[in-house]
Coordinates of C-alpha atoms in Angstrom, one line a residue:
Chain A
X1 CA -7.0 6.5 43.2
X2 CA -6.4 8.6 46.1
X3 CA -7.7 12.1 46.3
X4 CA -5.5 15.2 46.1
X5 CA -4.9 16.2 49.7
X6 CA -7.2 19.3 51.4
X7 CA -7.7 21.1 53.9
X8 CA -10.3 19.7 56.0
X9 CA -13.0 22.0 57.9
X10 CA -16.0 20.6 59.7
X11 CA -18.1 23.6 61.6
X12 CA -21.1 23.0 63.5
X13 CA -23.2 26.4 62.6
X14 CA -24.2 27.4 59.6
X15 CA -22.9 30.8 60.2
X16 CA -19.4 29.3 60.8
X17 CA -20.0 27.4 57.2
X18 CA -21.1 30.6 55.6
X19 CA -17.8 32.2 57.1
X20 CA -15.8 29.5 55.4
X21 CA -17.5 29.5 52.0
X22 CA -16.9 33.8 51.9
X23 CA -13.2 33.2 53.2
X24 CA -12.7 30.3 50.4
X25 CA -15.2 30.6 47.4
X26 CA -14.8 28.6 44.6
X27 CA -11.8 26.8 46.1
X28 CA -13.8 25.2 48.5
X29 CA -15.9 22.2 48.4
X30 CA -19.2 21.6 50.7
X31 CA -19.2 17.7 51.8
X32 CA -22.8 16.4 52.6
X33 CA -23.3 13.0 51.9
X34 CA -20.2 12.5 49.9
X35 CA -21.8 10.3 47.7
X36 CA -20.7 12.4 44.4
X37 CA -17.8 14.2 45.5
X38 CA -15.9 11.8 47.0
X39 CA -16.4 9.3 43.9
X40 CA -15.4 12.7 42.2
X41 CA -12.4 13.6 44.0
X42 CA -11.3 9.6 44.0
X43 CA -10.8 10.1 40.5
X44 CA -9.5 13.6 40.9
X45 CA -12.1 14.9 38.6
X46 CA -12.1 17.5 41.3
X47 CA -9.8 18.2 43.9
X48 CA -10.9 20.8 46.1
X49 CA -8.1 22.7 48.0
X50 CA -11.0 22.8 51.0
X51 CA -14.1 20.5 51.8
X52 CA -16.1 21.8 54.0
X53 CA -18.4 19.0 55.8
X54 CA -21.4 20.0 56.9
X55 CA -22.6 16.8 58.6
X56 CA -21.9 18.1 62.0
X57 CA -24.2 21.0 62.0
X58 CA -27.1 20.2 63.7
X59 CA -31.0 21.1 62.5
X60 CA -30.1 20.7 58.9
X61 CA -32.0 17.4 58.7
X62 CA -35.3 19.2 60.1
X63 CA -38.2 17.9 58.1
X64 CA -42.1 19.4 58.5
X65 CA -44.9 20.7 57.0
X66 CA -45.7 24.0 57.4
X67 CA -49.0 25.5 55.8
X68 CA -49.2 23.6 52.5
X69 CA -45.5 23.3 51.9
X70 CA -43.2 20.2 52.8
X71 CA -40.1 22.2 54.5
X72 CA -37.5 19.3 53.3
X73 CA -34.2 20.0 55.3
X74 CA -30.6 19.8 53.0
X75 CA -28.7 17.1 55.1
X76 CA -32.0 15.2 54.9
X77 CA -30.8 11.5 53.7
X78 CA -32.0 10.0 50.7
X79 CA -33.4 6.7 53.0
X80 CA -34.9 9.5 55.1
X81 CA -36.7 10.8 52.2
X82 CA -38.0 6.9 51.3
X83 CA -39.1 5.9 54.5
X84 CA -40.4 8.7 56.5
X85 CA -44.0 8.6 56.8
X86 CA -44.4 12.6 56.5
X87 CA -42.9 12.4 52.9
X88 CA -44.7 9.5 51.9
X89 CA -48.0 11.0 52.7
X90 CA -46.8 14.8 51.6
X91 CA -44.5 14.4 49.1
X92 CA -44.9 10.4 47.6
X93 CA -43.3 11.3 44.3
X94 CA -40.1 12.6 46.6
X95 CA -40.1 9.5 48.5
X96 CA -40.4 7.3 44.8
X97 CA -37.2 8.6 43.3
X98 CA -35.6 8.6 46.4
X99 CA -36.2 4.9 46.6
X100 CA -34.6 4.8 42.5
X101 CA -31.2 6.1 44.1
X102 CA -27.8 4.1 43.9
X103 CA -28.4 1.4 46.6
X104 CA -29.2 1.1 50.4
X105 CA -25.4 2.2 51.7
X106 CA -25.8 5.3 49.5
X107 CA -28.9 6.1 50.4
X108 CA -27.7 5.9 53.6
X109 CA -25.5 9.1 53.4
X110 CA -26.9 10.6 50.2
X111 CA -28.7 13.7 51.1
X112 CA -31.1 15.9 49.2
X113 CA -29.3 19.4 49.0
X114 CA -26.0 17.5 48.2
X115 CA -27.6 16.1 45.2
X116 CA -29.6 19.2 44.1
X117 CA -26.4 21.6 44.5
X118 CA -24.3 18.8 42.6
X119 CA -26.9 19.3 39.5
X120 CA -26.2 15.6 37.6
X121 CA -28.0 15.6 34.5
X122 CA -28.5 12.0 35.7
X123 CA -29.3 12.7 39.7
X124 CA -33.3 11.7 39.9
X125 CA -34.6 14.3 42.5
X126 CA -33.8 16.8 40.2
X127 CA -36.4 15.6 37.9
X128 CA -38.6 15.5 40.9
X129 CA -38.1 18.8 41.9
X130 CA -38.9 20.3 38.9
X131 CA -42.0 18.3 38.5
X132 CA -43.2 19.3 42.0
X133 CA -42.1 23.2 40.8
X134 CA -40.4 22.8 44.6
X135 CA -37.7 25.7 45.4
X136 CA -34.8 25.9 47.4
X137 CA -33.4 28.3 50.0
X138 CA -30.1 29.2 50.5
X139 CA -27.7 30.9 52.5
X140 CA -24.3 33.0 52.9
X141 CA -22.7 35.1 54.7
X142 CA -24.4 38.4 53.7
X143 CA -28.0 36.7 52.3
X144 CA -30.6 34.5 51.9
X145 CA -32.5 33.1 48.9
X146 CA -34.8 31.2 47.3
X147 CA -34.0 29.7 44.2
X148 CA -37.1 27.7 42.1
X149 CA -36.6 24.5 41.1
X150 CA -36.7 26.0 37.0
X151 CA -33.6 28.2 38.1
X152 CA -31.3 25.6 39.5
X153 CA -30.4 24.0 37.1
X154 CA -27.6 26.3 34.9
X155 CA -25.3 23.6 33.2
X156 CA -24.3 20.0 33.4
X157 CA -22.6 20.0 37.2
X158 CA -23.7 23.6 37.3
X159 CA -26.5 24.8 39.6
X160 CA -27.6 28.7 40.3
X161 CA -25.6 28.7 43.6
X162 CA -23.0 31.0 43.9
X163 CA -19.9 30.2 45.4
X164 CA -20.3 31.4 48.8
X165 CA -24.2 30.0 49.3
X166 CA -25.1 27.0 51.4
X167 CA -28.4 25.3 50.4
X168 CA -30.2 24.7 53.6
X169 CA -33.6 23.9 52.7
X170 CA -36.0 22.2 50.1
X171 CA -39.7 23.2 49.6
X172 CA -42.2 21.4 47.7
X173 CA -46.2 21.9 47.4
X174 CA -47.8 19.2 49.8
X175 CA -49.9 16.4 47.9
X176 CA -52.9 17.9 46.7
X177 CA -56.5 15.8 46.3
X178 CA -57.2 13.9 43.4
X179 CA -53.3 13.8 42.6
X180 CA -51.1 10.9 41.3
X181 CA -47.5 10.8 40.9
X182 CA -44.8 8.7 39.5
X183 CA -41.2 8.0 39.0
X184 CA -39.8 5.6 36.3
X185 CA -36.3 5.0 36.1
X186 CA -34.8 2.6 33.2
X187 CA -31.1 1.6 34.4
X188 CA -28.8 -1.0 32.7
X189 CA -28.5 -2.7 36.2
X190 CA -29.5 -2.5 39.7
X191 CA -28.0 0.6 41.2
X192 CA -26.9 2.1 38.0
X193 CA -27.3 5.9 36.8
X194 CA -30.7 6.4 35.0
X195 CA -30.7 5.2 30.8
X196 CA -33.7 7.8 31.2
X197 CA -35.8 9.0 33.9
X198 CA -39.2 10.3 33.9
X199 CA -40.7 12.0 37.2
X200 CA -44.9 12.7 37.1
X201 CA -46.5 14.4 39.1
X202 CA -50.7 15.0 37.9
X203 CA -53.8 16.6 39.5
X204 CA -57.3 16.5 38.0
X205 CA -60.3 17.7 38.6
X206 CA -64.0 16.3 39.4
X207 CA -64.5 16.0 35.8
X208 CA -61.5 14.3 35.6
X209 CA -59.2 16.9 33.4
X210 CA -56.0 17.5 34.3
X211 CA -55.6 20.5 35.7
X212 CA -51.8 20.6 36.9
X213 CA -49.1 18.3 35.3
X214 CA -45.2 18.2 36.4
X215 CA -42.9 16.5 34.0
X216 CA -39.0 16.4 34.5
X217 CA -36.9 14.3 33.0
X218 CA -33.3 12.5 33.9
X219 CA -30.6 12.0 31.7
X220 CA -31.9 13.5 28.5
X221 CA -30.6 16.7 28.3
X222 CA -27.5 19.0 29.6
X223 CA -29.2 18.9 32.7
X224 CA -32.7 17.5 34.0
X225 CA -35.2 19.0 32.3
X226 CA -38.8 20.0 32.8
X227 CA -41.0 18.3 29.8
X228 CA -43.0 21.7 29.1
X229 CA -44.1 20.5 25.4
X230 CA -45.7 17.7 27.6
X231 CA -47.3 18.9 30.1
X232 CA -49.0 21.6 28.1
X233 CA -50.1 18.4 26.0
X234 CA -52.4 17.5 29.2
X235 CA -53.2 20.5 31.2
X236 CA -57.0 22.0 30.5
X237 CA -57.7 18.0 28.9
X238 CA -59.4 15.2 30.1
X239 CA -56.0 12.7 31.1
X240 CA -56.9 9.9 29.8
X241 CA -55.1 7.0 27.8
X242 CA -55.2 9.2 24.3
X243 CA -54.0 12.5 25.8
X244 CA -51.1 10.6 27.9
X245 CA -50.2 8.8 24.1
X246 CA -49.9 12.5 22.7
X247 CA -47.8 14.0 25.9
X248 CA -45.5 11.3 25.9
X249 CA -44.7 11.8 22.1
X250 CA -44.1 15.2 23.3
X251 CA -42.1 14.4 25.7
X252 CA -39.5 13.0 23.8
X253 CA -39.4 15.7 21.7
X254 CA -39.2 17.5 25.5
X255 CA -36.1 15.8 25.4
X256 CA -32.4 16.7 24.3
X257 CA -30.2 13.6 24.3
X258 CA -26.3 13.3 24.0
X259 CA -25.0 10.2 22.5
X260 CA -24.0 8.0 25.2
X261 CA -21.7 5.3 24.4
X262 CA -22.1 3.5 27.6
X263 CA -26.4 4.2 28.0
X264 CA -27.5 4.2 24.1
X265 CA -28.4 6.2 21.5
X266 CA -30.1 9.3 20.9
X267 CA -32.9 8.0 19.5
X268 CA -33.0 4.9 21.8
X269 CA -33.2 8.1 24.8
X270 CA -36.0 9.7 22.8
X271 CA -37.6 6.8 22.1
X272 CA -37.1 5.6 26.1
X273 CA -38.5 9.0 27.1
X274 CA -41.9 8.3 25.3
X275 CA -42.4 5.1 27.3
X276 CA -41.5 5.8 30.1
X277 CA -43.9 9.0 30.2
X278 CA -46.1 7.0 29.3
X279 CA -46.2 4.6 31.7
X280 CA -44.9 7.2 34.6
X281 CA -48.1 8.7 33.5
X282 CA -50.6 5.8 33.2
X283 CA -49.5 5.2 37.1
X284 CA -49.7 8.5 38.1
X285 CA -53.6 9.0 36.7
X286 CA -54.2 5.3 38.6
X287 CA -53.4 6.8 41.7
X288 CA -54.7 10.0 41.3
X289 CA -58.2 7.9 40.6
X290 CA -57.6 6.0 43.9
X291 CA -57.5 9.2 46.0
Chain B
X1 CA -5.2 15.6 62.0
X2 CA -6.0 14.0 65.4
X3 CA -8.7 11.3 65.3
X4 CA -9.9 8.7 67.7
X5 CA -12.6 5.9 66.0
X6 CA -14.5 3.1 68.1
X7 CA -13.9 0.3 66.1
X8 CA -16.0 -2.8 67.4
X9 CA -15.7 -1.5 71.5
X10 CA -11.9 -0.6 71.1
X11 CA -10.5 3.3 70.6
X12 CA -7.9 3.6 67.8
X13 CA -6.0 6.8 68.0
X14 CA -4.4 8.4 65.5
X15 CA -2.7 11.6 63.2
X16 CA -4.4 11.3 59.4
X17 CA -4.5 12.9 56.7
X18 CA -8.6 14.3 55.8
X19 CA -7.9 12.3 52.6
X20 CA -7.3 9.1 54.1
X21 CA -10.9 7.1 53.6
X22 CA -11.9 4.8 56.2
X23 CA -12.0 1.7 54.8
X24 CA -8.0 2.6 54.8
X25 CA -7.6 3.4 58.0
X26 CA -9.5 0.3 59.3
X27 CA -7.4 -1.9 57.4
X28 CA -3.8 -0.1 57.7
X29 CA -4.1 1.8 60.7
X30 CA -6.3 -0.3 62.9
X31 CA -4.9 -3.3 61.0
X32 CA -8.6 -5.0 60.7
X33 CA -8.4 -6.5 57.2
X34 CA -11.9 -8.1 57.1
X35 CA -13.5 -5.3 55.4
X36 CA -12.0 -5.4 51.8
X37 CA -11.2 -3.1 49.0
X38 CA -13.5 -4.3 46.1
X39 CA -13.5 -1.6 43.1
X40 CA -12.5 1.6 43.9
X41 CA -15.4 3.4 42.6
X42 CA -18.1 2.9 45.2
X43 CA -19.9 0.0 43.8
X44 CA -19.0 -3.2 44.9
X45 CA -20.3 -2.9 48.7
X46 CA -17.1 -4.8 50.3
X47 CA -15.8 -2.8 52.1
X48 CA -19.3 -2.2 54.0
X49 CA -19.0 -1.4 57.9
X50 CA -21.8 0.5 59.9
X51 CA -20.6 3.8 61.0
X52 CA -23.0 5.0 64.4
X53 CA -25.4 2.0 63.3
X54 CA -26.0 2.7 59.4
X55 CA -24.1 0.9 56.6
X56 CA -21.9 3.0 54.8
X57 CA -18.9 2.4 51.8
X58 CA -16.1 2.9 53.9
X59 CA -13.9 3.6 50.7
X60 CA -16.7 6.4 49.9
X61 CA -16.2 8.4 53.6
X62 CA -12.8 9.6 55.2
X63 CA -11.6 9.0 58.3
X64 CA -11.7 12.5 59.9
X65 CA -15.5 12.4 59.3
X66 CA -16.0 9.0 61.6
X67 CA -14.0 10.9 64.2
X68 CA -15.7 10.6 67.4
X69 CA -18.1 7.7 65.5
X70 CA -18.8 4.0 66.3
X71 CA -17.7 1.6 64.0
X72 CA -18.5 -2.2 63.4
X73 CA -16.6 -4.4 60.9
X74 CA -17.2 -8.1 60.7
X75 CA -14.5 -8.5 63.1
X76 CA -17.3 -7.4 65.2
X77 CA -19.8 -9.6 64.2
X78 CA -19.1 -12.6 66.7
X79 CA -19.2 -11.9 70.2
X80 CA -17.5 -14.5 72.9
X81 CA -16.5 -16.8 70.3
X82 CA -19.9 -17.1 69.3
X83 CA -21.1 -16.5 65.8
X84 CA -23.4 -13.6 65.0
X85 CA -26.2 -16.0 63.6
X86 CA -25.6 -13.9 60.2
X87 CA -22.0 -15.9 60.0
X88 CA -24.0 -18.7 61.1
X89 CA -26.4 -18.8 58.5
X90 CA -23.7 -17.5 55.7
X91 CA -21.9 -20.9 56.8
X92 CA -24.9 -23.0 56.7
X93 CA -26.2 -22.0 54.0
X94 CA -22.4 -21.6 51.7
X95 CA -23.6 -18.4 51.3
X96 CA -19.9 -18.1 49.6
X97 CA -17.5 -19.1 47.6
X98 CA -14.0 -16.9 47.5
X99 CA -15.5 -15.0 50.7
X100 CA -14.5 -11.2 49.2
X101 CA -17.6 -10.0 49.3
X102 CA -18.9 -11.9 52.5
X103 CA -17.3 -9.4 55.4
X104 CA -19.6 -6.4 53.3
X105 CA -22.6 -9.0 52.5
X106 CA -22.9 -10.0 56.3
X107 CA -22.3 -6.1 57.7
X108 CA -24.8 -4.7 55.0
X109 CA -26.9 -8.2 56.0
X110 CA -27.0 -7.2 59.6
X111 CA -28.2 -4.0 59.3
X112 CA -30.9 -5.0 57.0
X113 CA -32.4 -7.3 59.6
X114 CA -32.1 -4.3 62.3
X115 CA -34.4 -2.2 59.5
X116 CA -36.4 -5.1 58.3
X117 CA -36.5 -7.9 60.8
X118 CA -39.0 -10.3 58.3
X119 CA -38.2 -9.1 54.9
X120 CA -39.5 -11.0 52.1
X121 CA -37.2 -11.9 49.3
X122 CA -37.3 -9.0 47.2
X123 CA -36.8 -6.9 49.9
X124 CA -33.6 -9.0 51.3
X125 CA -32.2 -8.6 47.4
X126 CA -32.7 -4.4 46.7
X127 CA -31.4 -4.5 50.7
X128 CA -28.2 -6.2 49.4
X129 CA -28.3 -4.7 46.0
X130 CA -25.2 -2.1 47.2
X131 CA -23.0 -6.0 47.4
X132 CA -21.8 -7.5 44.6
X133 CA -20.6 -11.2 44.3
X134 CA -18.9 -12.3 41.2
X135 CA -19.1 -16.2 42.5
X136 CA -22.2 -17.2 44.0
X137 CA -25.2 -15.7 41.6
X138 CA -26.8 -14.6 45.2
X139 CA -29.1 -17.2 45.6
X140 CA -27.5 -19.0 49.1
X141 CA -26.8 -14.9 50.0
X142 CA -30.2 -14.9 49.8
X143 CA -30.9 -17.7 51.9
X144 CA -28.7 -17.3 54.3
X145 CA -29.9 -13.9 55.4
X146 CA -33.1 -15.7 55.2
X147 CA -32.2 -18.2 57.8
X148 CA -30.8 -15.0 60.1
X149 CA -33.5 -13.2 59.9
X150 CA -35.7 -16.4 61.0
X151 CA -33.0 -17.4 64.1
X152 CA -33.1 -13.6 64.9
X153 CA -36.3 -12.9 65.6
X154 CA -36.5 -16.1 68.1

């Protein structure tokens, strides 16, 4: 179908977007990558009054390290995010789901603020971000914030941002030693939205306990969700093949599944969950050995 | 609203609406039907063009934001009346059947083998996983990017 028609703004400063959001608010949409609200608006699920693209504003795709943080701009592009060396090395479990993502054309245009703000119970980085405990900052016209990645997520479609606030930046912790990471993704098909999702993200010690563990989960719950039952399963234990069983089984208890005619049941997501924990886990102590 | 696109070399001019997607404007406006209207919700990959070098859904972009861009379609592809050795191979190879999803197969083809100039073939089939092709079951796809890939890096 064709959209509802709009009013069409494209500035080329953040201030100018900022000036836009304050004069429009909640009648106004931001377009990034498009990749969600155009799909959206196609269907006239929404239909914005205003979009305001942001892809001409330059130094929004900035992407650097700074001290021990990976300073991840918003317009940064999903294929950006999978093939940039920097992220790789910093941030591989950013890089991982990026690379689970729709398909190439997508990633293409897909960027990581658009897909944050648009807060998908299915969208992978989600699950990513709260598994890094990564933040993001934001601005409007009278202030900036941060917002971690356990605020951001308020409903399904609903993140923390306000109706006037951009999202400029993401931050997550750089790749510690002795860390392994993983993101499993089971789909019907190639390209599809996740059946589950299950984003890892381990560090252990010399003695081989683990002593952080990030767990967030896609498509199991109102919105993704961070698998604290789990991770408390591992953290202060030696990760091993027996504790990864046990956090797993928590994790699908972790887990709040809708029936989903077209992805399966509520058990079959529960049951998912556990598996795919446990195997996003099993990879993500491998590699965390190898380091 | 005023836009002016660069559509294979040539400037097409025109007053749109921002809702007008590309993919309509190419076809319609600039009357270049080889890039094709597959399924309407962003899956299919045939209506595939590069946009300033990337490949992009043109039914998933509007017009107003390519203004000012580059655009290629596979009336692009051949230059001189010589075929890009992508529509080379895709003949060589029948590398398709109805030809609906070729124009998006060869665009999204090409700019795999600018990324990935040797891919192997898992790499040539998650680079063409945004095409679908309800005919062929992929395999000559497959070998005909294959057979570009091999006559492009000569």
């Amino acid at each position: 179908m064709t959209p509802r028609s709009f009013e069409y703004f494209s500035p080329s400063s953040v201030r100018q977007c900022t000036s836009l959001l304050k004069r429009y608010g909640s009648r106004a949409k931001i377009l990034a990558g498009g990749m969600s609200l155009i799909p959206v608006m196609k269907l006239r699920l929404a239909s914005p009054a205003y979009l305001i693209d942001i892809n001409g504003i330059s130094g929004l795709d900035s992407l650097r390290q700074s001290g021990g943080s990976l300073r991840i701009g918003a317009m940064t592009r999903h294929h950006e995010l999978e093939t940039s060396r920097l992220v790789r090395r910093s941030a591989p479990l950013l890089a991982e789901t990026a690379s689970w993502i729709g398909d190439p054309q997508v990633r293409n245009r897909g960027t990581i603020g658009g897909s944050l703000a648009h807060s998908d119970p299915s969208g992978d980085l989600g699950a990513a971000l709260l598994a890094l405990r990564g933040e993001v900052r934001t601005k409007s016209a009278s202030k900036e914030r941060v917002i971690s990645a356990d605020d951001l997520f308020l409903d399904t479609f609903t993140s923390a941002l306000g109706g006037n606030e951009l999202l400029v930046e993401v931050r997550v912790p750089v790749l510690k030693p002795k860390s392994g990471w993983s993101y499993q993704k089971l789909e019907r098909k190639s390209g599809d939205f996740a059946t589950v999702g299950v984003a890892t993200q381990i560090s252990l010690d010399d003695g081989g306990n683990c002593v952080y563990a990030g767990i967030g989960l896609t498509a199991v719950g109102p919105t993704n969700v961070r698998a604290r039952k789990a991770e408390s399963a591992l953290v202060g234990r030696p990760l091993d093949e027996r504790t990864i069983v046990e956090a797993a089984e928590a994790a699908s208890g972790d887990a709040s599944p809708t029936m989903d005619p077209l992805r399966g049941s509520i058990e079959y997501k529960r049951e998912m969950t556990k598996v795919f924990c446990r195997r996003g886990l099993t990879l993500a102590l491998e590699r965390a050995k190898r380091r | 609203m005023p836009v002016k696109v660069r559509i294979n070399g040539s400037p097409y001019e025109a007053k749109v609406e921002p809702r007008l997607l590309l993919v309509d404007f190419i076809r319609d406006v600039a009357g270049l039907t080889g890039t094709h209207v597959g399924c309407d919700t962003s899956n299919c990959g045939a209506c595939t063009v590069l946009v300033d070098g990337e490949s992009v859904k043109s039914c998933t972009i509007f017009t107003v934001q390519a203004d000012g861009a580059k655009v290629e379609t596979v009336e692009g592809l051949s230059k001189d009346g010589k075929l890009h050795p992508v529509q080379k191979a895709f003949r060589e190879n029948h590398g398709l059947q109805c030809g609906f999803c070729t124009p998006g197969m060869m665009m999204q083809a090409s700019w795999l083998l600018r990324e990935q100039p040797n891919p192997t073939e898992a790499e040539i089939r998650v680079g063409l996983s945004g095409n679908l092709c309800r005919c062929t079951g992929y395999v000559n796809i497959v070998k005909s990017v294959q057979q570009a890939a091999r006559e492009m890096r000569r």
